[in-house]
PDB file of C-alpha atoms and ligand atoms in Angstrom:
ATOM      1  CA  MET P 107      -7.655   4.734  18.414  1.00  0.00           C
ATOM      2  CA  ILE P 108      -3.894   5.286  18.168  1.00  0.00           C
ATOM      3  CA  ALA P 109      -1.326   3.409  16.060  1.00  0.00           C
ATOM      4  CA  CYS P 110       2.366   3.907  15.376  1.00  0.00           C
ATOM      5  CA  THR P 111       4.497   3.407  12.289  1.00  0.00           C
ATOM      6  CA  ILE P 112       8.236   2.781  12.563  1.00  0.00           C
ATOM      7  CA  ALA P 113       9.572   3.391   9.051  1.00  0.00           C
ATOM      8  CA  GLY P 114      11.586   5.541   6.671  1.00  0.00           C
ATOM      9  CA  SER P 115      10.451   8.931   5.402  1.00  0.00           C
ATOM     10  CA  ASP P 116       9.718   9.122   1.654  1.00  0.00           C
ATOM     11  CA  SER P 117      10.076  12.753   0.552  1.00  0.00           C
ATOM     12  CA  GLY P 118       7.879  11.879  -2.446  1.00  0.00           C
ATOM     13  CA  GLY P 119       5.012  11.037  -0.086  1.00  0.00           C
ATOM     14  CA  GLY P 120       3.960   7.736  -1.701  1.00  0.00           C
ATOM     15  CA  ALA P 121       5.597   5.135   0.531  1.00  0.00           C
ATOM     16  CA  GLY P 122       7.082   4.848   4.024  1.00  0.00           C
ATOM     17  CA  ILE P 123       5.958   7.027   6.942  1.00  0.00           C
ATOM     18  CA  GLN P 124       3.924   9.289   4.649  1.00  0.00           C
ATOM     19  CA  ALA P 125       1.902   6.432   3.116  1.00  0.00           C
ATOM     20  CA  ASP P 126       1.356   4.906   6.550  1.00  0.00           C
ATOM     21  CA  LEU P 127       0.101   8.105   8.197  1.00  0.00           C
ATOM     22  CA  LYS P 128      -2.213   8.878   5.254  1.00  0.00           C
ATOM     23  CA  THR P 129      -3.643   5.369   5.491  1.00  0.00           C
ATOM     24  CA  PHE P 130      -4.175   5.648   9.265  1.00  0.00           C
ATOM     25  CA  GLN P 131      -5.916   8.980   8.766  1.00  0.00           C
ATOM     26  CA  GLU P 132      -8.242   7.701   6.036  1.00  0.00           C
ATOM     27  CA  LEU P 133      -9.138   4.740   8.255  1.00  0.00           C
ATOM     28  CA  ARG P 134      -9.861   7.074  11.193  1.00  0.00           C
ATOM     29  CA  VAL P 135      -6.909   6.099  13.352  1.00  0.00           C
ATOM     30  CA  PHE P 136      -4.609   8.659  15.012  1.00  0.00           C
ATOM     31  CA  GLY P 137      -1.103   8.096  13.639  1.00  0.00           C
ATOM     32  CA  THR P 138       2.168   8.478  15.514  1.00  0.00           C
ATOM     33  CA  SER P 139       5.570   7.831  13.953  1.00  0.00           C
ATOM     34  CA  VAL P 140       9.145   6.774  14.591  1.00  0.00           C
ATOM     35  CA  ILE P 141      11.466   7.683  11.719  1.00  0.00           C
ATOM     36  CA  THR P 142      14.292   5.226  11.045  1.00  0.00           C
ATOM     37  CA  ALA P 143      15.794   7.021   8.038  1.00  0.00           C
ATOM     38  CA  LEU P 144      15.235  10.023   5.817  1.00  0.00           C
ATOM     39  CA  THR P 145      15.187   9.221   2.119  1.00  0.00           C
ATOM     40  CA  ALA P 146      15.565  11.727  -0.709  1.00  0.00           C
ATOM     41  CA  GLN P 147      13.041  10.049  -2.978  1.00  0.00           C
ATOM     42  CA  ASN P 148      10.443  10.638  -5.634  1.00  0.00           C
ATOM     43  CA  THR P 149       8.457   8.476  -8.047  1.00  0.00           C
ATOM     44  CA  LYS P 150      11.608   8.014 -10.153  1.00  0.00           C
ATOM     45  CA  GLY P 151      13.796   6.527  -7.431  1.00  0.00           C
ATOM     46  CA  VAL P 152      15.719   6.822  -4.179  1.00  0.00           C
ATOM     47  CA  HIS P 153      18.423   9.488  -4.443  1.00  0.00           C
ATOM     48  CA  GLY P 154      19.836   9.358  -0.920  1.00  0.00           C
ATOM     49  CA  ILE P 155      19.411   7.696   2.483  1.00  0.00           C
ATOM     50  CA  TYR P 156      20.263   9.292   5.831  1.00  0.00           C
ATOM     51  CA  PRO P 157      19.613   6.850   8.691  1.00  0.00           C
ATOM     52  CA  ALA P 158      18.799   7.861  12.258  1.00  0.00           C
ATOM     53  CA  THR P 159      20.999   6.442  15.016  1.00  0.00           C
ATOM     54  CA  ALA P 160      19.566   3.414  16.809  1.00  0.00           C
ATOM     55  CA  ASP P 161      19.558   5.462  20.044  1.00  0.00           C
ATOM     56  CA  PHE P 162      17.434   8.150  18.443  1.00  0.00           C
ATOM     57  CA  VAL P 163      15.020   5.543  17.077  1.00  0.00           C
ATOM     58  CA  LYS P 164      14.717   4.243  20.660  1.00  0.00           C
ATOM     59  CA  ASP P 165      14.110   7.777  21.998  1.00  0.00           C
ATOM     60  CA  GLN P 166      11.305   8.314  19.494  1.00  0.00           C
ATOM     61  CA  LEU P 167       9.683   4.954  20.224  1.00  0.00           C
ATOM     62  CA  ASN P 168       9.866   5.406  23.994  1.00  0.00           C
ATOM     63  CA  ALA P 169       8.465   8.936  23.692  1.00  0.00           C
ATOM     64  CA  VAL P 170       5.450   7.594  21.804  1.00  0.00           C
ATOM     65  CA  ILE P 171       4.933   4.495  23.967  1.00  0.00           C
ATOM     66  CA  ASP P 172       5.281   6.418  27.272  1.00  0.00           C
ATOM     67  CA  ASP P 173       2.470   8.797  26.388  1.00  0.00           C
ATOM     68  CA  PHE P 174      -0.005   7.009  24.125  1.00  0.00           C
ATOM     69  CA  ASP P 175      -2.131   3.905  24.515  1.00  0.00           C
ATOM     70  CA  LEU P 176      -0.983   2.313  21.246  1.00  0.00           C
ATOM     71  CA  LYS P 177      -3.369  -0.316  19.896  1.00  0.00           C
ATOM     72  CA  ALA P 178      -1.035  -1.483  17.105  1.00  0.00           C
ATOM     73  CA  VAL P 179       2.475  -0.799  15.796  1.00  0.00           C
ATOM     74  CA  LYS P 180       3.856  -1.464  12.315  1.00  0.00           C
ATOM     75  CA  THR P 181       7.370  -1.517  10.911  1.00  0.00           C
ATOM     76  CA  GLY P 182       8.509  -0.694   7.373  1.00  0.00           C
ATOM     77  CA  MET P 183      12.016   0.315   6.208  1.00  0.00           C
ATOM     78  CA  LEU P 184      14.384  -0.453   9.113  1.00  0.00           C
ATOM     79  CA  PHE P 185      17.666  -0.086   7.199  1.00  0.00           C
ATOM     80  CA  ASN P 186      20.265  -1.581   9.568  1.00  0.00           C
ATOM     81  CA  ALA P 187      20.682  -4.321  12.178  1.00  0.00           C
ATOM     82  CA  GLU P 188      21.148  -1.869  15.078  1.00  0.00           C
ATOM     83  CA  ILE P 189      17.751  -0.310  14.368  1.00  0.00           C
ATOM     84  CA  VAL P 190      16.095  -3.742  14.072  1.00  0.00           C
ATOM     85  CA  GLU P 191      17.592  -4.871  17.390  1.00  0.00           C
ATOM     86  CA  THR P 192      16.597  -1.651  19.144  1.00  0.00           C
ATOM     87  CA  ILE P 193      12.996  -2.083  18.075  1.00  0.00           C
ATOM     88  CA  VAL P 194      13.028  -5.686  19.296  1.00  0.00           C
ATOM     89  CA  SER P 195      14.443  -4.596  22.671  1.00  0.00           C
ATOM     90  CA  VAL P 196      11.549  -2.168  23.184  1.00  0.00           C
ATOM     91  CA  MET P 197       8.693  -4.160  21.634  1.00  0.00           C
ATOM     92  CA  GLU P 198       9.414  -7.658  22.983  1.00  0.00           C
ATOM     93  CA  SER P 199       8.102  -6.837  26.458  1.00  0.00           C
ATOM     94  CA  LYS P 200       4.979  -5.068  25.151  1.00  0.00           C
ATOM     95  CA  GLU P 201       1.607  -6.659  24.499  1.00  0.00           C
ATOM     96  CA  ILE P 202       0.960  -4.417  21.474  1.00  0.00           C
ATOM     97  CA  PRO P 203       0.167  -6.166  18.149  1.00  0.00           C
ATOM     98  CA  LEU P 204       3.196  -5.731  15.855  1.00  0.00           C
ATOM     99  CA  ILE P 205       2.778  -5.794  12.078  1.00  0.00           C
ATOM    100  CA  VAL P 206       6.069  -6.254  10.214  1.00  0.00           C
ATOM    101  CA  ASP P 207       6.301  -5.302   6.540  1.00  0.00           C
ATOM    102  CA  PRO P 208       9.784  -6.688   5.770  1.00  0.00           C
ATOM    103  CA  VAL P 209      10.734  -3.916   3.340  1.00  0.00           C
ATOM    104  CA  MET P 210      13.996  -4.798   1.557  1.00  0.00           C
ATOM    105  CA  ILE P 211      14.223  -3.221  -1.898  1.00  0.00           C
ATOM    106  CA  ALA P 212      12.394  -0.187  -3.316  1.00  0.00           C
ATOM    107  CA  LYS P 213      10.470  -0.505  -6.620  1.00  0.00           C
ATOM    108  CA  GLY P 214      13.319   1.398  -8.344  1.00  0.00           C
ATOM    109  CA  GLY P 215      15.913  -1.119  -7.071  1.00  0.00           C
ATOM    110  CA  ALA P 216      17.480   0.748  -4.097  1.00  0.00           C
ATOM    111  CA  SER P 217      18.334  -1.379  -1.062  1.00  0.00           C
ATOM    112  CA  LEU P 218      16.367  -0.290   2.016  1.00  0.00           C
ATOM    113  CA  LEU P 219      17.668  -3.042   4.330  1.00  0.00           C
ATOM    114  CA  LYS P 220      21.325  -4.043   4.775  1.00  0.00           C
ATOM    115  CA  GLU P 221      22.217  -7.728   4.570  1.00  0.00           C
ATOM    116  CA  GLN P 222      23.011  -8.078   8.298  1.00  0.00           C
ATOM    117  CA  ALA P 223      19.696  -6.429   9.065  1.00  0.00           C
ATOM    118  CA  THR P 224      17.861  -9.106   7.055  1.00  0.00           C
ATOM    119  CA  ILE P 225      19.269 -11.718   9.419  1.00  0.00           C
ATOM    120  CA  ALA P 226      18.304  -9.678  12.506  1.00  0.00           C
ATOM    121  CA  LEU P 227      14.830  -9.136  11.062  1.00  0.00           C
ATOM    122  CA  LYS P 228      14.325 -12.851  10.499  1.00  0.00           C
ATOM    123  CA  GLU P 229      15.889 -14.130  13.698  1.00  0.00           C
ATOM    124  CA  LYS P 230      14.894 -11.431  16.203  1.00  0.00           C
ATOM    125  CA  LEU P 231      12.018  -9.280  14.931  1.00  0.00           C
ATOM    126  CA  LEU P 232       9.798 -11.875  13.244  1.00  0.00           C
ATOM    127  CA  PRO P 233       9.576 -14.056  16.386  1.00  0.00           C
ATOM    128  CA  VAL P 234       7.973 -11.119  18.266  1.00  0.00           C
ATOM    129  CA  ALA P 235       5.696 -10.069  15.376  1.00  0.00           C
ATOM    130  CA  THR P 236       1.951 -10.678  15.201  1.00  0.00           C
ATOM    131  CA  VAL P 237       1.637 -10.325  11.415  1.00  0.00           C
ATOM    132  CA  CYS P 238       4.263 -10.301   8.643  1.00  0.00           C
ATOM    133  CA  THR P 239       3.475  -9.194   5.076  1.00  0.00           C
ATOM    134  CA  PRO P 240       6.282 -10.224   2.680  1.00  0.00           C
ATOM    135  CA  ASN P 241       6.013  -9.838  -1.069  1.00  0.00           C
ATOM    136  CA  ILE P 242       7.296 -12.808  -3.101  1.00  0.00           C
ATOM    137  CA  PRO P 243      10.990 -11.738  -3.320  1.00  0.00           C
ATOM    138  CA  GLU P 244      10.996 -10.924   0.418  1.00  0.00           C
ATOM    139  CA  ALA P 245       9.430 -14.303   1.248  1.00  0.00           C
ATOM    140  CA  GLU P 246      12.134 -15.963  -0.869  1.00  0.00           C
ATOM    141  CA  VAL P 247      14.911 -14.197   1.051  1.00  0.00           C
ATOM    142  CA  LEU P 248      13.326 -14.986   4.435  1.00  0.00           C
ATOM    143  CA  THR P 249      12.722 -18.677   3.685  1.00  0.00           C
ATOM    144  CA  GLY P 250      15.548 -19.509   1.261  1.00  0.00           C
ATOM    145  CA  LEU P 251      12.905 -21.015  -1.050  1.00  0.00           C
ATOM    146  CA  THR P 252      12.174 -20.240  -4.683  1.00  0.00           C
ATOM    147  CA  ILE P 253       8.504 -19.306  -4.792  1.00  0.00           C
ATOM    148  CA  LYS P 254       6.660 -19.805  -8.075  1.00  0.00           C
ATOM    149  CA  THR P 255       3.929 -22.368  -7.431  1.00  0.00           C
ATOM    150  CA  GLU P 256       0.980 -22.707  -5.031  1.00  0.00           C
ATOM    151  CA  GLU P 257       2.860 -25.435  -3.150  1.00  0.00           C
ATOM    152  CA  GLU P 258       5.890 -23.196  -2.700  1.00  0.00           C
ATOM    153  CA  ILE P 259       3.660 -20.400  -1.340  1.00  0.00           C
ATOM    154  CA  GLU P 260       2.161 -22.915   1.143  1.00  0.00           C
ATOM    155  CA  LEU P 261       5.641 -24.081   2.187  1.00  0.00           C
ATOM    156  CA  ALA P 262       6.854 -20.500   2.652  1.00  0.00           C
ATOM    157  CA  GLY P 263       3.778 -19.584   4.719  1.00  0.00           C
ATOM    158  CA  GLU P 264       4.222 -22.579   7.031  1.00  0.00           C
ATOM    159  CA  TYR P 265       7.961 -21.867   7.349  1.00  0.00           C
ATOM    160  CA  LEU P 266       7.341 -18.255   8.379  1.00  0.00           C
ATOM    161  CA  LEU P 267       4.524 -19.147  10.832  1.00  0.00           C
ATOM    162  CA  ASN P 268       6.978 -21.501  12.503  1.00  0.00           C
ATOM    163  CA  LEU P 269       9.199 -18.512  13.347  1.00  0.00           C
ATOM    164  CA  GLY P 270       6.535 -17.631  15.927  1.00  0.00           C
ATOM    165  CA  MET P 271       4.110 -15.229  14.267  1.00  0.00           C
ATOM    166  CA  GLN P 272       0.342 -15.472  14.473  1.00  0.00           C
ATOM    167  CA  CYS P 273      -0.204 -14.591  10.823  1.00  0.00           C
ATOM    168  CA  VAL P 274       1.656 -14.328   7.520  1.00  0.00           C
ATOM    169  CA  VAL P 275       0.300 -12.676   4.381  1.00  0.00           C
ATOM    170  CA  ILE P 276       2.271 -13.554   1.243  1.00  0.00           C
ATOM    171  CA  LYS P 277       1.422 -10.832  -1.266  1.00  0.00           C
ATOM    172  CA  GLY P 278       1.028 -11.702  -4.896  1.00  0.00           C
ATOM    173  CA  GLY P 279       1.716  -8.306  -6.460  1.00  0.00           C
ATOM    174  CA  HIS P 280       4.955  -9.590  -8.018  1.00  0.00           C
ATOM    175  CA  LEU P 281       3.391 -12.688  -9.622  1.00  0.00           C
ATOM    176  CA  ALA P 282       1.944 -12.718 -13.144  1.00  0.00           C
ATOM    177  CA  GLY P 283      -1.667 -13.404 -14.106  1.00  0.00           C
ATOM    178  CA  LYS P 284      -5.046 -11.723 -14.420  1.00  0.00           C
ATOM    179  CA  HIS P 285      -5.555 -11.499 -10.664  1.00  0.00           C
ATOM    180  CA  ALA P 286      -3.577 -10.141  -7.711  1.00  0.00           C
ATOM    181  CA  ILE P 287      -3.839 -12.929  -5.170  1.00  0.00           C
ATOM    182  CA  ASP P 288      -2.526 -12.748  -1.595  1.00  0.00           C
ATOM    183  CA  THR P 289      -2.350 -15.875   0.562  1.00  0.00           C
ATOM    184  CA  VAL P 290      -3.108 -15.583   4.285  1.00  0.00           C
ATOM    185  CA  PHE P 291      -1.870 -18.021   6.912  1.00  0.00           C
ATOM    186  CA  ILE P 292      -3.315 -17.657  10.414  1.00  0.00           C
ATOM    187  CA  ARG P 293      -2.006 -19.999  13.108  1.00  0.00           C
ATOM    188  CA  GLY P 294      -4.448 -22.835  13.748  1.00  0.00           C
ATOM    189  CA  GLU P 295      -6.704 -21.945  10.802  1.00  0.00           C
ATOM    190  CA  LYS P 296      -6.982 -23.093   7.208  1.00  0.00           C
ATOM    191  CA  PRO P 297      -5.054 -20.712   4.868  1.00  0.00           C
ATOM    192  CA  PHE P 298      -7.191 -18.571   2.569  1.00  0.00           C
ATOM    193  CA  LYS P 299      -6.636 -16.415  -0.507  1.00  0.00           C
ATOM    194  CA  MET P 300      -7.785 -12.887  -1.298  1.00  0.00           C
ATOM    195  CA  LYS P 301      -8.317 -12.336  -4.983  1.00  0.00           C
ATOM    196  CA  THR P 302      -8.858  -9.070  -6.893  1.00  0.00           C
ATOM    197  CA  ASP P 303      -8.359  -8.020 -10.494  1.00  0.00           C
ATOM    198  CA  ARG P 304      -4.737  -7.274 -11.321  1.00  0.00           C
ATOM    199  CA  LEU P 305      -4.811  -3.621 -12.396  1.00  0.00           C
ATOM    200  CA  LYS P 306      -2.669  -2.473 -15.309  1.00  0.00           C
ATOM    201  CA  THR P 307      -0.919   0.590 -13.923  1.00  0.00           C
ATOM    202  CA  ILE P 308       2.466   2.073 -13.095  1.00  0.00           C
ATOM    203  CA  HIS P 309       1.042   3.804 -10.001  1.00  0.00           C
ATOM    204  CA  THR P 310       2.122   1.161  -7.519  1.00  0.00           C
ATOM    205  CA  HIS P 311       4.692   3.023  -5.417  1.00  0.00           C
ATOM    206  CA  GLY P 312       4.034   2.180  -1.772  1.00  0.00           C
ATOM    207  CA  THR P 313       1.388  -0.520  -2.266  1.00  0.00           C
ATOM    208  CA  GLY P 314       3.005  -2.736   0.372  1.00  0.00           C
ATOM    209  CA  CYS P 315       3.338   0.114   2.893  1.00  0.00           C
ATOM    210  CA  THR P 316      -0.277   1.105   2.342  1.00  0.00           C
ATOM    211  CA  PHE P 317      -1.549  -2.476   2.685  1.00  0.00           C
ATOM    212  CA  SER P 318       0.352  -3.155   5.936  1.00  0.00           C
ATOM    213  CA  ALA P 319      -0.648   0.249   7.359  1.00  0.00           C
ATOM    214  CA  ALA P 320      -4.298  -0.540   6.608  1.00  0.00           C
ATOM    215  CA  ILE P 321      -3.975  -3.899   8.409  1.00  0.00           C
ATOM    216  CA  THR P 322      -2.424  -2.021  11.360  1.00  0.00           C
ATOM    217  CA  ALA P 323      -5.226   0.564  11.434  1.00  0.00           C
ATOM    218  CA  GLU P 324      -7.950  -2.085  11.340  1.00  0.00           C
ATOM    219  CA  ILE P 325      -6.258  -4.070  14.123  1.00  0.00           C
ATOM    220  CA  ALA P 326      -5.923  -0.838  16.145  1.00  0.00           C
ATOM    221  CA  LYS P 327      -9.702  -0.413  15.808  1.00  0.00           C
ATOM    222  CA  GLY P 328     -10.148  -3.870  17.337  1.00  0.00           C
ATOM    223  CA  LYS P 329     -11.102  -5.768  14.176  1.00  0.00           C
ATOM    224  CA  PRO P 330     -10.388  -9.524  14.216  1.00  0.00           C
ATOM    225  CA  LEU P 331      -7.299 -10.464  12.203  1.00  0.00           C
ATOM    226  CA  LYS P 332      -9.115 -11.948   9.202  1.00  0.00           C
ATOM    227  CA  THR P 333     -11.529  -9.002   8.899  1.00  0.00           C
ATOM    228  CA  ALA P 334      -8.648  -6.509   9.268  1.00  0.00           C
ATOM    229  CA  ILE P 335      -6.661  -8.143   6.470  1.00  0.00           C
ATOM    230  CA  ILE P 336      -9.613  -8.330   4.049  1.00  0.00           C
ATOM    231  CA  GLU P 337     -10.503  -4.664   4.693  1.00  0.00           C
ATOM    232  CA  ALA P 338      -6.849  -3.722   4.080  1.00  0.00           C
ATOM    233  CA  LYS P 339      -6.904  -5.542   0.739  1.00  0.00           C
ATOM    234  CA  LYS P 340      -9.982  -3.470  -0.222  1.00  0.00           C
ATOM    235  CA  PHE P 341      -8.165  -0.288   0.829  1.00  0.00           C
ATOM    236  CA  VAL P 342      -5.106  -1.005  -1.296  1.00  0.00           C
ATOM    237  CA  GLN P 343      -7.134  -2.224  -4.269  1.00  0.00           C
ATOM    238  CA  LEU P 344      -9.145   1.032  -4.341  1.00  0.00           C
ATOM    239  CA  ALA P 345      -5.922   3.044  -3.871  1.00  0.00           C
ATOM    240  CA  ILE P 346      -4.443   1.354  -6.971  1.00  0.00           C
ATOM    241  CA  ARG P 347      -7.679   1.398  -9.017  1.00  0.00           C
ATOM    242  CA  TYR P 348      -8.176   5.185  -8.776  1.00  0.00           C
ATOM    243  CA  PRO P 349      -4.652   6.627  -9.260  1.00  0.00           C
ATOM    244  CA  LEU P 350      -3.827  10.318  -8.765  1.00  0.00           C
ATOM    245  CA  ASN P 351      -1.643  10.292 -11.900  1.00  0.00           C
ATOM    246  CA  ILE P 352       1.106  12.396 -10.332  1.00  0.00           C
ATOM    247  CA  GLY P 353       4.889  12.142 -10.649  1.00  0.00           C
ATOM    248  CA  HIS P 354       6.924  11.018 -13.658  1.00  0.00           C
ATOM    249  CA  GLY P 355       7.856   7.481 -12.579  1.00  0.00           C
ATOM    250  CA  PHE P 356       6.078   4.832 -10.496  1.00  0.00           C
ATOM    251  CA  GLY P 357       3.335   7.081  -9.139  1.00  0.00           C
ATOM    252  CA  PRO P 358       1.826   6.801  -5.673  1.00  0.00           C
ATOM    253  CA  THR P 359      -1.441   5.073  -4.896  1.00  0.00           C
ATOM    254  CA  ASN P 360      -4.501   7.147  -3.992  1.00  0.00           C
ATOM    255  CA  HIS P 361      -5.206   7.112  -0.268  1.00  0.00           C
ATOM    256  CA  PHE P 362      -8.391   9.176  -0.747  1.00  0.00           C
ATOM    257  CA  ALA P 363     -10.044   6.449  -2.827  1.00  0.00           C
ATOM    258  CA  TYR P 364     -11.295   4.319   0.077  1.00  0.00           C
ATOM    259  CA  GLN P 365     -13.379   7.165   1.570  1.00  0.00           C
ATOM    260  CA  GLU P 366     -14.384   8.559  -1.842  1.00  0.00           C
ATOM    261  CA  HIS P 367     -15.700   5.173  -2.938  1.00  0.00           C
ATOM    262  CA  ARG P 368     -17.044   4.350   0.527  1.00  0.00           C
ATOM    263  CA  GLY P 369     -14.820   1.272   0.794  1.00  0.00           C
ATOM    264  CA  ILE P 370     -16.798  -0.479  -1.932  1.00  0.00           C
ATOM    265  CA  CYS P 371     -14.583  -3.060  -3.562  1.00  0.00           C
ATOM    266  CA  ASP P 372     -14.923  -6.741  -4.359  1.00  0.00           C
ATOM    267  CA  VAL P 373     -12.353  -8.977  -2.766  1.00  0.00           C
ATOM    268  CA  GLN P 374     -12.994 -12.651  -3.389  1.00  0.00           C
ATOM    269  CA  VAL P 375     -12.058 -14.715  -0.343  1.00  0.00           C
ATOM    270  CA  ILE P 376     -11.346 -18.307  -1.344  1.00  0.00           C
TER     271      ILE P 376
HETATM  272  N1  ATP K 253      -1.224  -4.327 -10.232  1.00  0.00           N
HETATM  273  C1  ATP K 253      -1.897  -4.637  -9.138  1.00  0.00           C
HETATM  274  N2  ATP K 253      -3.240  -4.773  -9.180  1.00  0.00           N
HETATM  275  C2  ATP K 253      -3.945  -5.072  -8.062  1.00  0.00           C
HETATM  276  N3  ATP K 253      -3.375  -5.283  -6.862  1.00  0.00           N
HETATM  277  C3  ATP K 253      -2.046  -5.177  -6.756  1.00  0.00           C
HETATM  278  C4  ATP K 253      -1.227  -4.846  -7.881  1.00  0.00           C
HETATM  279  N4  ATP K 253       0.075  -4.795  -7.466  1.00  0.00           N
HETATM  280  C5  ATP K 253       0.058  -5.069  -6.147  1.00  0.00           C
HETATM  281  N5  ATP K 253      -1.204  -5.327  -5.719  1.00  0.00           N
HETATM  282  C6  ATP K 253      -1.623  -5.630  -4.350  1.00  0.00           C
HETATM  283  O1  ATP K 253      -1.049  -4.629  -3.499  1.00  0.00           O
HETATM  284  C7  ATP K 253      -0.656  -5.204  -2.251  1.00  0.00           C
HETATM  285  C8  ATP K 253       0.852  -5.006  -2.079  1.00  0.00           C
HETATM  286  O2  ATP K 253       1.499  -6.002  -2.837  1.00  0.00           O
HETATM  287  P1  ATP K 253       2.937  -5.921  -3.469  1.00  0.00           P
HETATM  288  O3  ATP K 253       3.296  -7.316  -3.814  1.00  0.00           O
HETATM  289  O4  ATP K 253       2.924  -4.873  -4.542  1.00  0.00           O
HETATM  290  O5  ATP K 253       3.764  -5.399  -2.235  1.00  0.00           O
HETATM  291  P2  ATP K 253       5.172  -4.754  -2.189  1.00  0.00           P
HETATM  292  O6  ATP K 253       6.014  -5.224  -3.312  1.00  0.00           O
HETATM  293  O7  ATP K 253       5.667  -4.989  -0.809  1.00  0.00           O
HETATM  294  O8  ATP K 253       4.854  -3.236  -2.354  1.00  0.00           O
HETATM  295  P3  ATP K 253       5.843  -1.962  -2.212  1.00  0.00           P
HETATM  296  O9  ATP K 253       7.244  -2.494  -2.143  1.00  0.00           O
HETATM  297  O10 ATP K 253       5.527  -1.149  -3.406  1.00  0.00           O
HETATM  298  O11 ATP K 253       5.470  -1.209  -0.984  1.00  0.00           O
HETATM  299  C9  ATP K 253      -1.081  -6.667  -2.320  1.00  0.00           C
HETATM  300  O12 ATP K 253      -2.368  -6.791  -1.752  1.00  0.00           O
HETATM  301  C10 ATP K 253      -1.092  -6.951  -3.823  1.00  0.00           C
HETATM  302  O13 ATP K 253      -1.913  -8.030  -4.170  1.00  0.00           O
HETATM  303  C1  MP5 K 254      10.846   4.994   2.916  1.00  0.00           C
HETATM  304  C2  MP5 K 254      10.392   3.890   2.036  1.00  0.00           C
HETATM  305  N1  MP5 K 254       9.765   2.814   2.573  1.00  0.00           N
HETATM  306  C3  MP5 K 254       9.331   1.819   1.774  1.00  0.00           C
HETATM  307  C4  MP5 K 254       9.502   1.853   0.410  1.00  0.00           C
HETATM  308  C5  MP5 K 254       9.037   0.704  -0.458  1.00  0.00           C
HETATM  309  O1  MP5 K 254       8.092   1.077  -1.423  1.00  0.00           O
HETATM  310  P1  MP5 K 254       8.278   0.744  -2.997  1.00  0.00           P
HETATM  311  O2  MP5 K 254       8.695  -0.700  -3.096  1.00  0.00           O
HETATM  312  O3  MP5 K 254       6.970   1.011  -3.612  1.00  0.00           O
HETATM  313  O4  MP5 K 254       9.383   1.641  -3.515  1.00  0.00           O
HETATM  314  C6  MP5 K 254      10.159   2.984  -0.119  1.00  0.00           C
HETATM  315  N2  MP5 K 254      10.397   3.117  -1.440  1.00  0.00           N
HETATM  316  N3  MP5 K 254      10.594   3.982   0.716  1.00  0.00           N
END
C-alpha cells in the first residue's frame, strides 16, 4: 500500500514529513512525500523556515501521483496560500482520500501557516478533504467559535462537516482533565468520543502529525474510517506513553512503540 504526505520537513525528526514517514513505515505502508517547506527545527523550537515554490510543490505531487497508485494522501504544514491552492488544483479531480491536518502553530509558538493561507485552507482545501483533524485552537480559528464545552465541540464539528468533509476529528490534547478525549464526527453517523489517559509528559512534539499520518496509513490499507481513526489513536497513545527521552525541549513521540507493544492499548470508545 502506498500513501503520500504533503508537509514541511522538521530537521529535528519529530514532526512534519519525518513523523509522517516514520508512522507510515511502522504501520507497513510505503511512504512518499511532497515537501512544502524546510524548517530548521529541533525540540526547542523553529529556527528558520524556507518554503518551496508552489510550482515545485506541484512538480513533486505530480511526480508522485503519475507513478504510484496512492491509496491516501495527507497534508500537514502548508505555509502559504499559493501552496494550499496548488494542492487543491491537483487533488480536487482525484478520487484519493485526503486527510487534512490543519497545522497552524508549532508547539514552541512559531507560525507554520500564514493568515491568507488559513482562509484558503478553510474555503478551498477543506471542501475537498475526506477527513480533517484540528486541535482545539485550530478548530476555533476555522469555525470562529470559542471551544470550551461539550456543546461547543459539537457545534464546531457540525460546522466543519458542513464545509463538505466526510469526517472531522476534534482532538482534545489541548484541553485539561485526566483524560485525552477526541471527538469524531462522521457524516450521517452519531458522533463518538475516543478516551485515553492523559499522560504527563513533555514529549509531545508532533503528536498531531503522527495521529493524522496513522489515520492516513490505516485508510491506505483499506480500513473503514471509524476503525482507522481508533487504530490511529492507539498508535499515538503508545507513541506518547513510551517516550524516547531525547532532545532538550518538547521531545518527539516514539514511533517504535506501536510495534514494540504490538499495538496493545486501551482506547475507550464512547
Ligand atoms: N498528554 C497527552 N496524553 C495523551 N494523549 C495526548 C496527550 N496530548 C495529546 N494527546 C493526543 O494526541 C493526539 C494529538 O492531539 P493534539 O491535540 O496534541 O494535536 P496537535 O496539537 O495538533 O499536535 P501537534 O501540533 O503537536 O502535532 C490526540 O489524539 C490527543 O488526544
Ligand atoms: C514541519 C512541521 N510540521 C508540523 C509541526 C507541528 O508540530 P508541533 O505542534 O508538535 O510543533 C511542526 N512543528 N513542524
